[in-house]
Short mmCIF file of C-alpha atoms in Angstrom, two decimals:
data_model
loop_
_atom_site.label_atom_id
_atom_site.label_comp_id
_atom_site.label_asym_id
_atom_site.label_seq_id
_atom_site.Cartn_x
_atom_site.Cartn_y
_atom_site.Cartn_z
CA UNK A 1 50.03 81.26 -142.88
CA UNK A 2 49.35 77.89 -144.49
CA UNK A 3 45.88 77.24 -145.68
CA UNK A 4 43.22 74.19 -144.44
CA UNK A 5 42.09 72.41 -147.46
CA UNK A 6 38.09 72.65 -147.35
CA UNK A 7 36.84 69.11 -145.95
CA UNK A 8 33.88 68.14 -147.94
CA UNK A 9 31.41 64.91 -145.74
CA UNK A 10 29.53 62.78 -148.02
CA UNK A 11 26.85 60.34 -146.81
CA UNK A 12 27.82 56.31 -148.07
CA UNK A 13 25.99 56.58 -150.54
CA UNK A 14 28.38 59.86 -151.65
CA UNK A 15 25.54 62.17 -151.86
CA UNK A 16 27.24 65.64 -150.18
CA UNK A 17 26.31 65.99 -146.18
CA UNK A 18 28.09 69.52 -145.77
CA UNK A 19 31.22 71.44 -146.30
CA UNK A 20 33.99 71.65 -143.40
CA UNK A 21 36.34 74.78 -144.01
CA UNK A 22 37.54 75.93 -139.96
CA UNK A 23 38.77 73.52 -138.12
CA UNK A 24 40.20 72.76 -135.67
CA UNK A 25 43.74 70.77 -136.52
CA UNK A 26 44.17 68.24 -138.60
CA UNK A 27 46.54 65.17 -139.17
CA UNK A 28 46.74 63.26 -142.28
CA UNK A 29 48.73 60.52 -142.94
CA UNK A 30 48.79 59.24 -146.87
CA UNK A 31 50.87 55.77 -147.34
CA UNK A 32 51.74 53.90 -149.93
CA UNK A 33 51.08 50.25 -149.60
CA UNK A 34 48.99 50.21 -146.90
CA UNK A 35 45.61 52.51 -145.69
CA UNK A 36 47.00 55.52 -144.42
CA UNK A 37 44.81 57.60 -141.47
CA UNK A 38 43.57 60.76 -140.18
CA UNK A 39 41.75 62.60 -137.52
CA UNK A 40 39.88 66.05 -136.96
CA UNK A 41 39.30 68.54 -133.90
CA UNK A 42 36.67 70.99 -134.83
CA UNK A 43 33.38 72.17 -133.01
CA UNK A 44 31.84 69.71 -131.34
CA UNK A 45 28.47 71.25 -133.13
CA UNK A 46 28.37 69.19 -135.43
CA UNK A 47 28.49 65.72 -133.36
CA UNK A 48 25.12 65.27 -134.75
CA UNK A 49 26.07 66.22 -138.26
CA UNK A 50 29.56 63.65 -138.54
CA UNK A 51 28.76 60.14 -138.77
CA UNK A 52 30.78 56.93 -138.61
CA UNK A 53 30.99 55.45 -143.15
CA UNK A 54 30.32 58.71 -144.25
CA UNK A 55 33.55 60.12 -147.04
CA UNK A 56 35.78 62.60 -146.72
CA UNK A 57 36.96 64.49 -150.09
CA UNK A 58 39.59 67.24 -150.33
CA UNK A 59 39.05 68.79 -153.62
CA UNK A 60 42.44 69.70 -153.79
CA UNK A 61 43.82 65.90 -153.24
CA UNK A 62 41.69 64.25 -156.42
CA UNK A 63 42.38 60.71 -155.37
CA UNK A 64 42.51 61.12 -151.27
CA UNK A 65 39.18 59.59 -149.73
CA UNK A 66 39.09 59.01 -146.03
CA UNK A 67 35.98 56.87 -144.34
CA UNK A 68 34.35 58.31 -140.61
CA UNK A 69 35.21 55.20 -138.70
CA UNK A 70 34.88 57.03 -134.97
CA UNK A 71 34.21 61.00 -133.72
CA UNK A 72 34.20 61.10 -129.88
CA UNK A 73 34.68 64.72 -127.41
CA UNK A 74 36.97 64.91 -125.16
CA UNK A 75 38.48 68.67 -123.57
CA UNK A 76 35.59 70.47 -125.83
CA UNK A 77 36.83 69.34 -129.54
CA UNK A 78 34.50 66.93 -132.00
CA UNK A 79 37.76 64.37 -132.84
CA UNK A 80 36.53 62.31 -136.14
CA UNK A 81 39.20 59.48 -136.74
CA UNK A 82 39.33 56.87 -139.41
CA UNK A 83 41.74 56.03 -142.50
CA UNK A 84 42.31 56.15 -146.33
CA UNK A 85 39.32 54.68 -148.47
CA UNK A 86 41.76 51.16 -149.16
CA UNK A 87 40.96 50.41 -145.94
CA UNK A 88 36.98 49.16 -147.55
CA UNK A 89 39.49 46.10 -149.37
CA UNK A 90 39.51 44.10 -145.55
CA UNK A 91 35.91 43.98 -146.11
CA UNK A 92 35.80 41.05 -148.20
CA UNK A 93 37.81 37.13 -148.18
CA UNK A 94 38.77 35.47 -151.30
CA UNK A 95 36.53 33.13 -151.90
CA UNK A 96 37.51 31.73 -155.57
CA UNK A 97 40.61 29.85 -155.92
CA UNK A 98 42.86 31.68 -157.82
CA UNK A 99 46.80 30.91 -159.91
CA UNK A 100 48.41 33.33 -161.03
CA UNK A 101 51.37 33.29 -162.95
CA UNK A 102 51.18 37.32 -164.87
CA UNK A 103 52.22 41.21 -163.83
CA UNK A 104 51.19 42.15 -159.52
CA UNK A 105 49.25 45.11 -161.24
CA UNK A 106 46.96 42.60 -163.48
CA UNK A 107 46.60 40.03 -160.79
CA UNK A 108 45.53 42.77 -158.19
CA UNK A 109 42.69 44.16 -160.28
CA UNK A 110 41.68 41.56 -160.94
CA UNK A 111 41.43 40.24 -157.40
CA UNK A 112 38.74 43.97 -156.77
CA UNK A 113 37.10 43.32 -159.91
CA UNK A 114 36.28 39.86 -158.23
CA UNK A 115 36.25 40.37 -154.82
CA UNK A 116 35.50 43.29 -153.90
CA UNK A 117 32.37 44.22 -156.26
CA UNK A 118 30.93 40.81 -154.41
CA UNK A 119 30.74 41.97 -151.13
CA UNK A 120 29.29 45.54 -151.96
CA UNK A 121 26.14 46.94 -151.42
CA UNK A 122 26.67 50.77 -152.50
CA UNK A 123 28.59 51.93 -153.85
CA UNK A 124 30.58 49.72 -157.04
CA UNK A 125 34.85 50.34 -157.84
CA UNK A 126 36.16 50.55 -161.14
CA UNK A 127 39.33 50.50 -162.02
CA UNK A 128 41.10 53.46 -162.65
CA UNK A 129 43.66 53.59 -166.25
CA UNK A 130 45.80 50.65 -166.39
CA UNK A 131 49.82 52.28 -165.05
CA UNK A 132 51.22 48.53 -167.37
CA UNK A 133 53.37 47.90 -164.19
CA UNK A 134 56.47 45.39 -165.47
CA UNK A 135 56.74 43.28 -162.40
CA UNK A 136 55.54 39.68 -162.17
CA UNK A 137 53.88 37.65 -159.25
CA UNK A 138 53.98 33.54 -159.57
CA UNK A 139 51.38 32.67 -156.83
CA UNK A 140 47.31 30.66 -155.58
CA UNK A 141 45.71 33.07 -153.12
CA UNK A 142 42.42 31.48 -151.53
CA UNK A 143 41.22 32.19 -148.30
CA UNK A 144 42.30 34.84 -147.09
CA UNK A 145 41.78 38.29 -146.72
CA UNK A 146 41.56 40.80 -149.45
CA UNK A 147 43.54 43.48 -148.42
CA UNK A 148 46.12 41.62 -146.75
CA UNK A 149 46.70 39.74 -150.19
CA UNK A 150 47.04 43.35 -151.83
CA UNK A 151 49.17 45.07 -149.43
CA UNK A 152 52.22 41.80 -149.79
CA UNK A 153 51.38 42.32 -153.48
CA UNK A 154 52.11 45.35 -153.49
CA UNK A 155 55.18 45.00 -151.58
CA UNK A 156 56.73 42.47 -153.09
CA UNK A 157 56.67 44.60 -156.90
CA UNK A 158 57.64 48.16 -154.87
CA UNK A 159 54.18 49.13 -155.71
CA UNK A 160 51.16 51.11 -154.15
CA UNK A 161 47.44 51.25 -154.05
CA UNK A 162 44.34 53.66 -153.14
CA UNK A 163 40.71 53.80 -154.07
CA UNK A 164 39.20 56.63 -154.15
CA UNK A 165 35.32 58.19 -154.58
CA UNK A 166 33.73 59.56 -158.00
CA UNK A 167 30.60 61.41 -156.68
CA UNK A 168 30.22 62.29 -160.73
CA UNK A 169 30.30 59.15 -161.52
CA UNK A 170 28.58 57.81 -158.28
CA UNK A 171 31.09 55.27 -157.10
CA UNK A 172 34.88 54.63 -156.61
CA UNK A 173 38.03 53.95 -157.75
CA UNK A 174 40.80 51.55 -157.57
CA UNK A 175 44.31 52.36 -158.98
CA UNK A 176 47.53 51.21 -158.56
CA UNK A 177 50.23 52.75 -159.05
CA UNK A 178 54.14 53.69 -158.32
CA UNK A 179 56.49 56.53 -156.95
CA UNK A 180 59.32 58.10 -159.59
CA UNK A 181 63.30 57.76 -158.83
CA UNK A 182 64.16 60.72 -157.73
CA UNK A 183 68.08 59.34 -155.56
CA UNK A 184 71.13 60.76 -156.18
CA UNK A 185 72.29 57.16 -158.28
CA UNK A 186 70.10 57.69 -160.92
CA UNK A 187 69.98 60.49 -164.22
CA UNK A 188 67.33 60.27 -165.35
CA UNK A 189 64.58 62.07 -162.88
CA UNK A 190 65.35 65.56 -161.23
CA UNK A 191 66.87 64.18 -157.68
CA UNK A 192 65.84 64.75 -154.06
CA UNK A 193 67.83 64.46 -151.42
CA UNK A 194 66.66 65.10 -147.41
CA UNK A 195 69.66 66.30 -144.98
CA UNK A 196 71.11 68.50 -142.98
CA UNK A 197 73.56 69.04 -145.59
CA UNK A 198 70.98 71.13 -147.32
CA UNK A 199 69.42 72.60 -144.54
CA UNK A 200 66.18 71.35 -145.35
CA UNK A 201 65.19 69.36 -142.96
CA UNK A 202 63.74 69.59 -138.51
CA UNK A 203 63.73 66.59 -136.43
CA UNK A 204 65.39 63.99 -137.55
CA UNK A 205 64.30 60.39 -136.63
CA UNK A 206 66.78 57.38 -137.85
CA UNK A 207 65.40 53.98 -136.23
CA UNK A 208 66.81 51.12 -137.56
CA UNK A 209 65.86 47.00 -135.31
CA UNK A 210 66.23 43.85 -136.54
CA UNK A 211 63.57 41.76 -133.58
CA UNK A 212 61.59 40.05 -136.52
CA UNK A 213 64.47 40.13 -138.65
CA UNK A 214 64.58 36.46 -140.55
CA UNK A 215 67.02 35.97 -143.97
CA UNK A 216 66.15 32.10 -144.90
CA UNK A 217 62.17 30.18 -145.29
CA UNK A 218 60.63 26.93 -144.71
CA UNK A 219 57.84 27.12 -146.70
CA UNK A 220 55.89 23.54 -146.51
CA UNK A 221 52.96 23.30 -148.69
CA UNK A 222 50.35 20.51 -148.44
CA UNK A 223 50.94 16.67 -147.78
CA UNK A 224 51.33 15.55 -144.37
CA UNK A 225 54.88 15.53 -141.36
CA UNK A 226 57.96 15.57 -143.34
CA UNK A 227 56.55 13.97 -146.18
CA UNK A 228 54.38 17.66 -146.81
CA UNK A 229 56.31 19.95 -149.81
CA UNK A 230 58.50 21.90 -148.58
CA UNK A 231 60.45 25.11 -150.22
CA UNK A 232 63.91 26.39 -148.58
CA UNK A 233 64.32 30.35 -149.79
CA UNK A 234 67.34 31.82 -148.98
CA UNK A 235 68.27 35.04 -148.44
CA UNK A 236 71.14 35.27 -146.61
CA UNK A 237 73.53 36.71 -148.79
CA UNK A 238 76.10 35.19 -146.13
CA UNK A 239 74.86 35.92 -143.70
CA UNK A 240 73.59 33.06 -141.11
CA UNK A 241 70.22 31.08 -140.79
CA UNK A 242 67.75 32.63 -139.29
CA UNK A 243 64.39 31.19 -139.89
CA UNK A 244 60.39 31.84 -140.52
CA UNK A 245 58.26 28.20 -141.04
CA UNK A 246 56.10 28.91 -142.59
CA UNK A 247 52.71 27.06 -142.82
CA UNK A 248 51.70 26.50 -147.34
CA UNK A 249 48.87 24.07 -146.35
CA UNK A 250 47.06 26.77 -147.63
CA UNK A 251 48.48 26.09 -151.17
CA UNK A 252 47.06 22.81 -153.04
CA UNK A 253 49.17 21.30 -156.11
CA UNK A 254 45.43 20.50 -158.00
CA UNK A 255 46.25 20.63 -161.66
CA UNK A 256 49.59 22.05 -161.78
CA UNK A 257 52.62 21.29 -162.07
CA UNK A 258 55.09 20.66 -159.21
CA UNK A 259 57.69 23.78 -160.71
CA UNK A 260 54.81 25.12 -160.61
CA UNK A 261 53.96 24.32 -157.31
CA UNK A 262 57.74 24.96 -156.36
CA UNK A 263 56.94 28.60 -157.02
CA UNK A 264 54.03 29.41 -155.84
CA UNK A 265 55.23 28.38 -152.59
CA UNK A 266 58.77 30.23 -153.43
CA UNK A 267 56.75 32.96 -154.25
CA UNK A 268 54.44 32.80 -150.82
CA UNK A 269 58.24 32.42 -148.78
CA UNK A 270 59.24 35.63 -150.33
CA UNK A 271 56.23 37.06 -149.16
CA UNK A 272 55.97 36.56 -145.27
CA UNK A 273 60.09 37.73 -145.21
CA UNK A 274 59.33 40.59 -146.96
CA UNK A 275 57.41 40.95 -142.93
CA UNK A 276 60.47 40.69 -141.14
CA UNK A 277 62.33 42.54 -142.74
CA UNK A 278 64.78 44.77 -141.33
CA UNK A 279 63.57 48.46 -140.30
CA UNK A 280 64.80 51.01 -141.37
CA UNK A 281 63.63 54.57 -141.03
CA UNK A 282 64.96 57.79 -141.63
CA UNK A 283 61.72 60.89 -140.84
CA UNK A 284 62.24 64.28 -141.00
CA UNK A 285 60.06 67.53 -140.93
CA UNK A 286 61.03 69.64 -144.13
CA UNK A 287 61.32 72.80 -143.61
CA UNK A 288 58.70 75.60 -146.10
CA UNK A 289 62.19 76.90 -147.39
CA UNK A 290 63.30 73.94 -148.42
CA UNK A 291 63.99 73.76 -152.24
CA UNK A 292 63.05 70.76 -152.56
CA UNK A 293 58.63 71.24 -153.46
CA UNK A 294 56.26 68.32 -151.53
CA UNK A 295 54.18 66.25 -154.61
CA UNK A 296 56.02 69.07 -157.06
CA UNK A 297 59.54 68.13 -156.84
CA UNK A 298 58.71 64.93 -154.45
CA UNK A 299 55.60 62.27 -153.91
CA UNK A 300 54.25 59.94 -151.53
CA UNK A 301 56.15 56.48 -152.88
CA UNK A 302 59.16 58.56 -154.40
CA UNK A 303 62.81 56.64 -153.85
CA UNK A 304 64.81 59.85 -152.59
CA UNK A 305 68.39 60.11 -150.58
CA UNK A 306 68.10 60.92 -146.69
CA UNK A 307 71.53 61.94 -145.61
CA UNK A 308 72.07 62.96 -141.87
CA UNK A 309 76.55 63.01 -142.12
CA UNK A 310 76.24 63.41 -138.10
CA UNK A 311 75.38 60.46 -137.68
CA UNK A 312 76.55 58.68 -140.45
CA UNK A 313 72.41 57.88 -141.75
CA UNK A 314 73.33 57.58 -146.00
CA UNK A 315 70.35 55.43 -147.54
CA UNK A 316 67.70 55.11 -150.59
CA UNK A 317 65.29 54.16 -149.74
CA UNK A 318 60.87 55.36 -151.10
CA UNK A 319 59.23 57.34 -149.50
CA UNK A 320 56.36 55.36 -147.43
CA UNK A 321 54.70 57.83 -145.47
CA UNK A 322 54.13 60.97 -145.22
CA UNK A 323 52.07 62.89 -142.45
CA UNK A 324 50.86 66.55 -142.66
CA UNK A 325 49.66 67.88 -140.05
CA UNK A 326 47.34 72.15 -140.47
CA UNK A 327 47.84 73.21 -136.84
CA UNK A 328 47.33 77.18 -135.46
CA UNK A 329 47.44 79.01 -139.12
CA UNK A 330 50.59 76.54 -139.86
CA UNK A 331 51.25 73.19 -141.58
CA UNK A 332 54.02 70.83 -141.58
CA UNK A 333 55.28 67.47 -144.29
CA UNK A 334 57.22 64.94 -142.27
CA UNK A 335 57.98 62.56 -145.06
CA UNK A 336 59.15 58.14 -144.01
CA UNK A 337 61.74 56.80 -145.92
CA UNK A 338 62.15 53.24 -145.75
CA UNK A 339 60.15 50.51 -143.63
CA UNK A 340 58.91 52.09 -140.20
CA UNK A 341 58.99 50.17 -137.21
CA UNK A 342 55.37 47.53 -136.50
CA UNK A 343 54.03 48.75 -133.22
CA UNK A 344 54.11 45.28 -132.08
CA UNK A 345 55.86 42.50 -133.88
CA UNK A 346 54.99 38.42 -133.23
CA UNK A 347 57.10 36.41 -134.08
CA UNK A 348 55.07 33.36 -134.36
CA UNK A 349 52.51 34.38 -136.92
CA UNK A 350 53.84 31.85 -139.00
CA UNK A 351 54.95 29.48 -137.97
CA UNK A 352 54.65 25.64 -139.54
#
């Protein structure tokens, strides 16, 4: 029998409204490098107490906060939906021109501190302690959505990020973090393998798709016609080219040297190719009797080994999502390894 986690509802100003300890079901789905989502089914008697904009905190998860975005009554249930708090970062645009040549973590922290706090009127966002992650970036950023840029930077560096509320400090915190390598191919950390061989998975699901795949970017920068600055980014690795035309005229050279400008265009090409990777993911429910315990032996962001011998599938991939479901006095946990397929494909979003 799984105990339902307590859910504490707070106003947008971080004033406690009420605690909820009993409900019909909860779907809690954190994600590594983008906002996760949740769905709560409870009694319709709470309808007037729940409002969009409220924050839900879990006492057992200090760094996980969700924001209520919608509510409806259906089939006798009050259904409350929303996303994890990093979704608020999409409320800010980047109004300043940045030329970054630093660690990805430092760039992300500077953008949040300067651009999100420029627009917020309710709660300030502070920076959690820096992790000191070494991955670097050389790029130019301006006139883009803040969340979109942060997601691209995080993906480029293999980093995750989150936003959580702290009622004691009366503020929000932004944190960049990195998962741990727990694959069979390393010896520094305890290894974690999800496999039918170890009888620790149920209902495995494997997805592979290359409809959206590109491996060669033609990045078109400033200028007119064929006189535009053009940089090629080649990630074919011996394959036939699958070209992507990238319109990067929003990147201006300014006072950068030619080499610096080309480096910024190259980074844009890599960012766009990252959005067009092959889709490869492995999902499976984890048995409650598994020898690997969630949040003890493995967690969101860790790199683990997934194997289904009957299909000939073996992969070392990052855990990019974890779905927890509390229902009927039971809890199920389903991690997603690798790159999950998008709901829709847009093959023309970057045409120059």
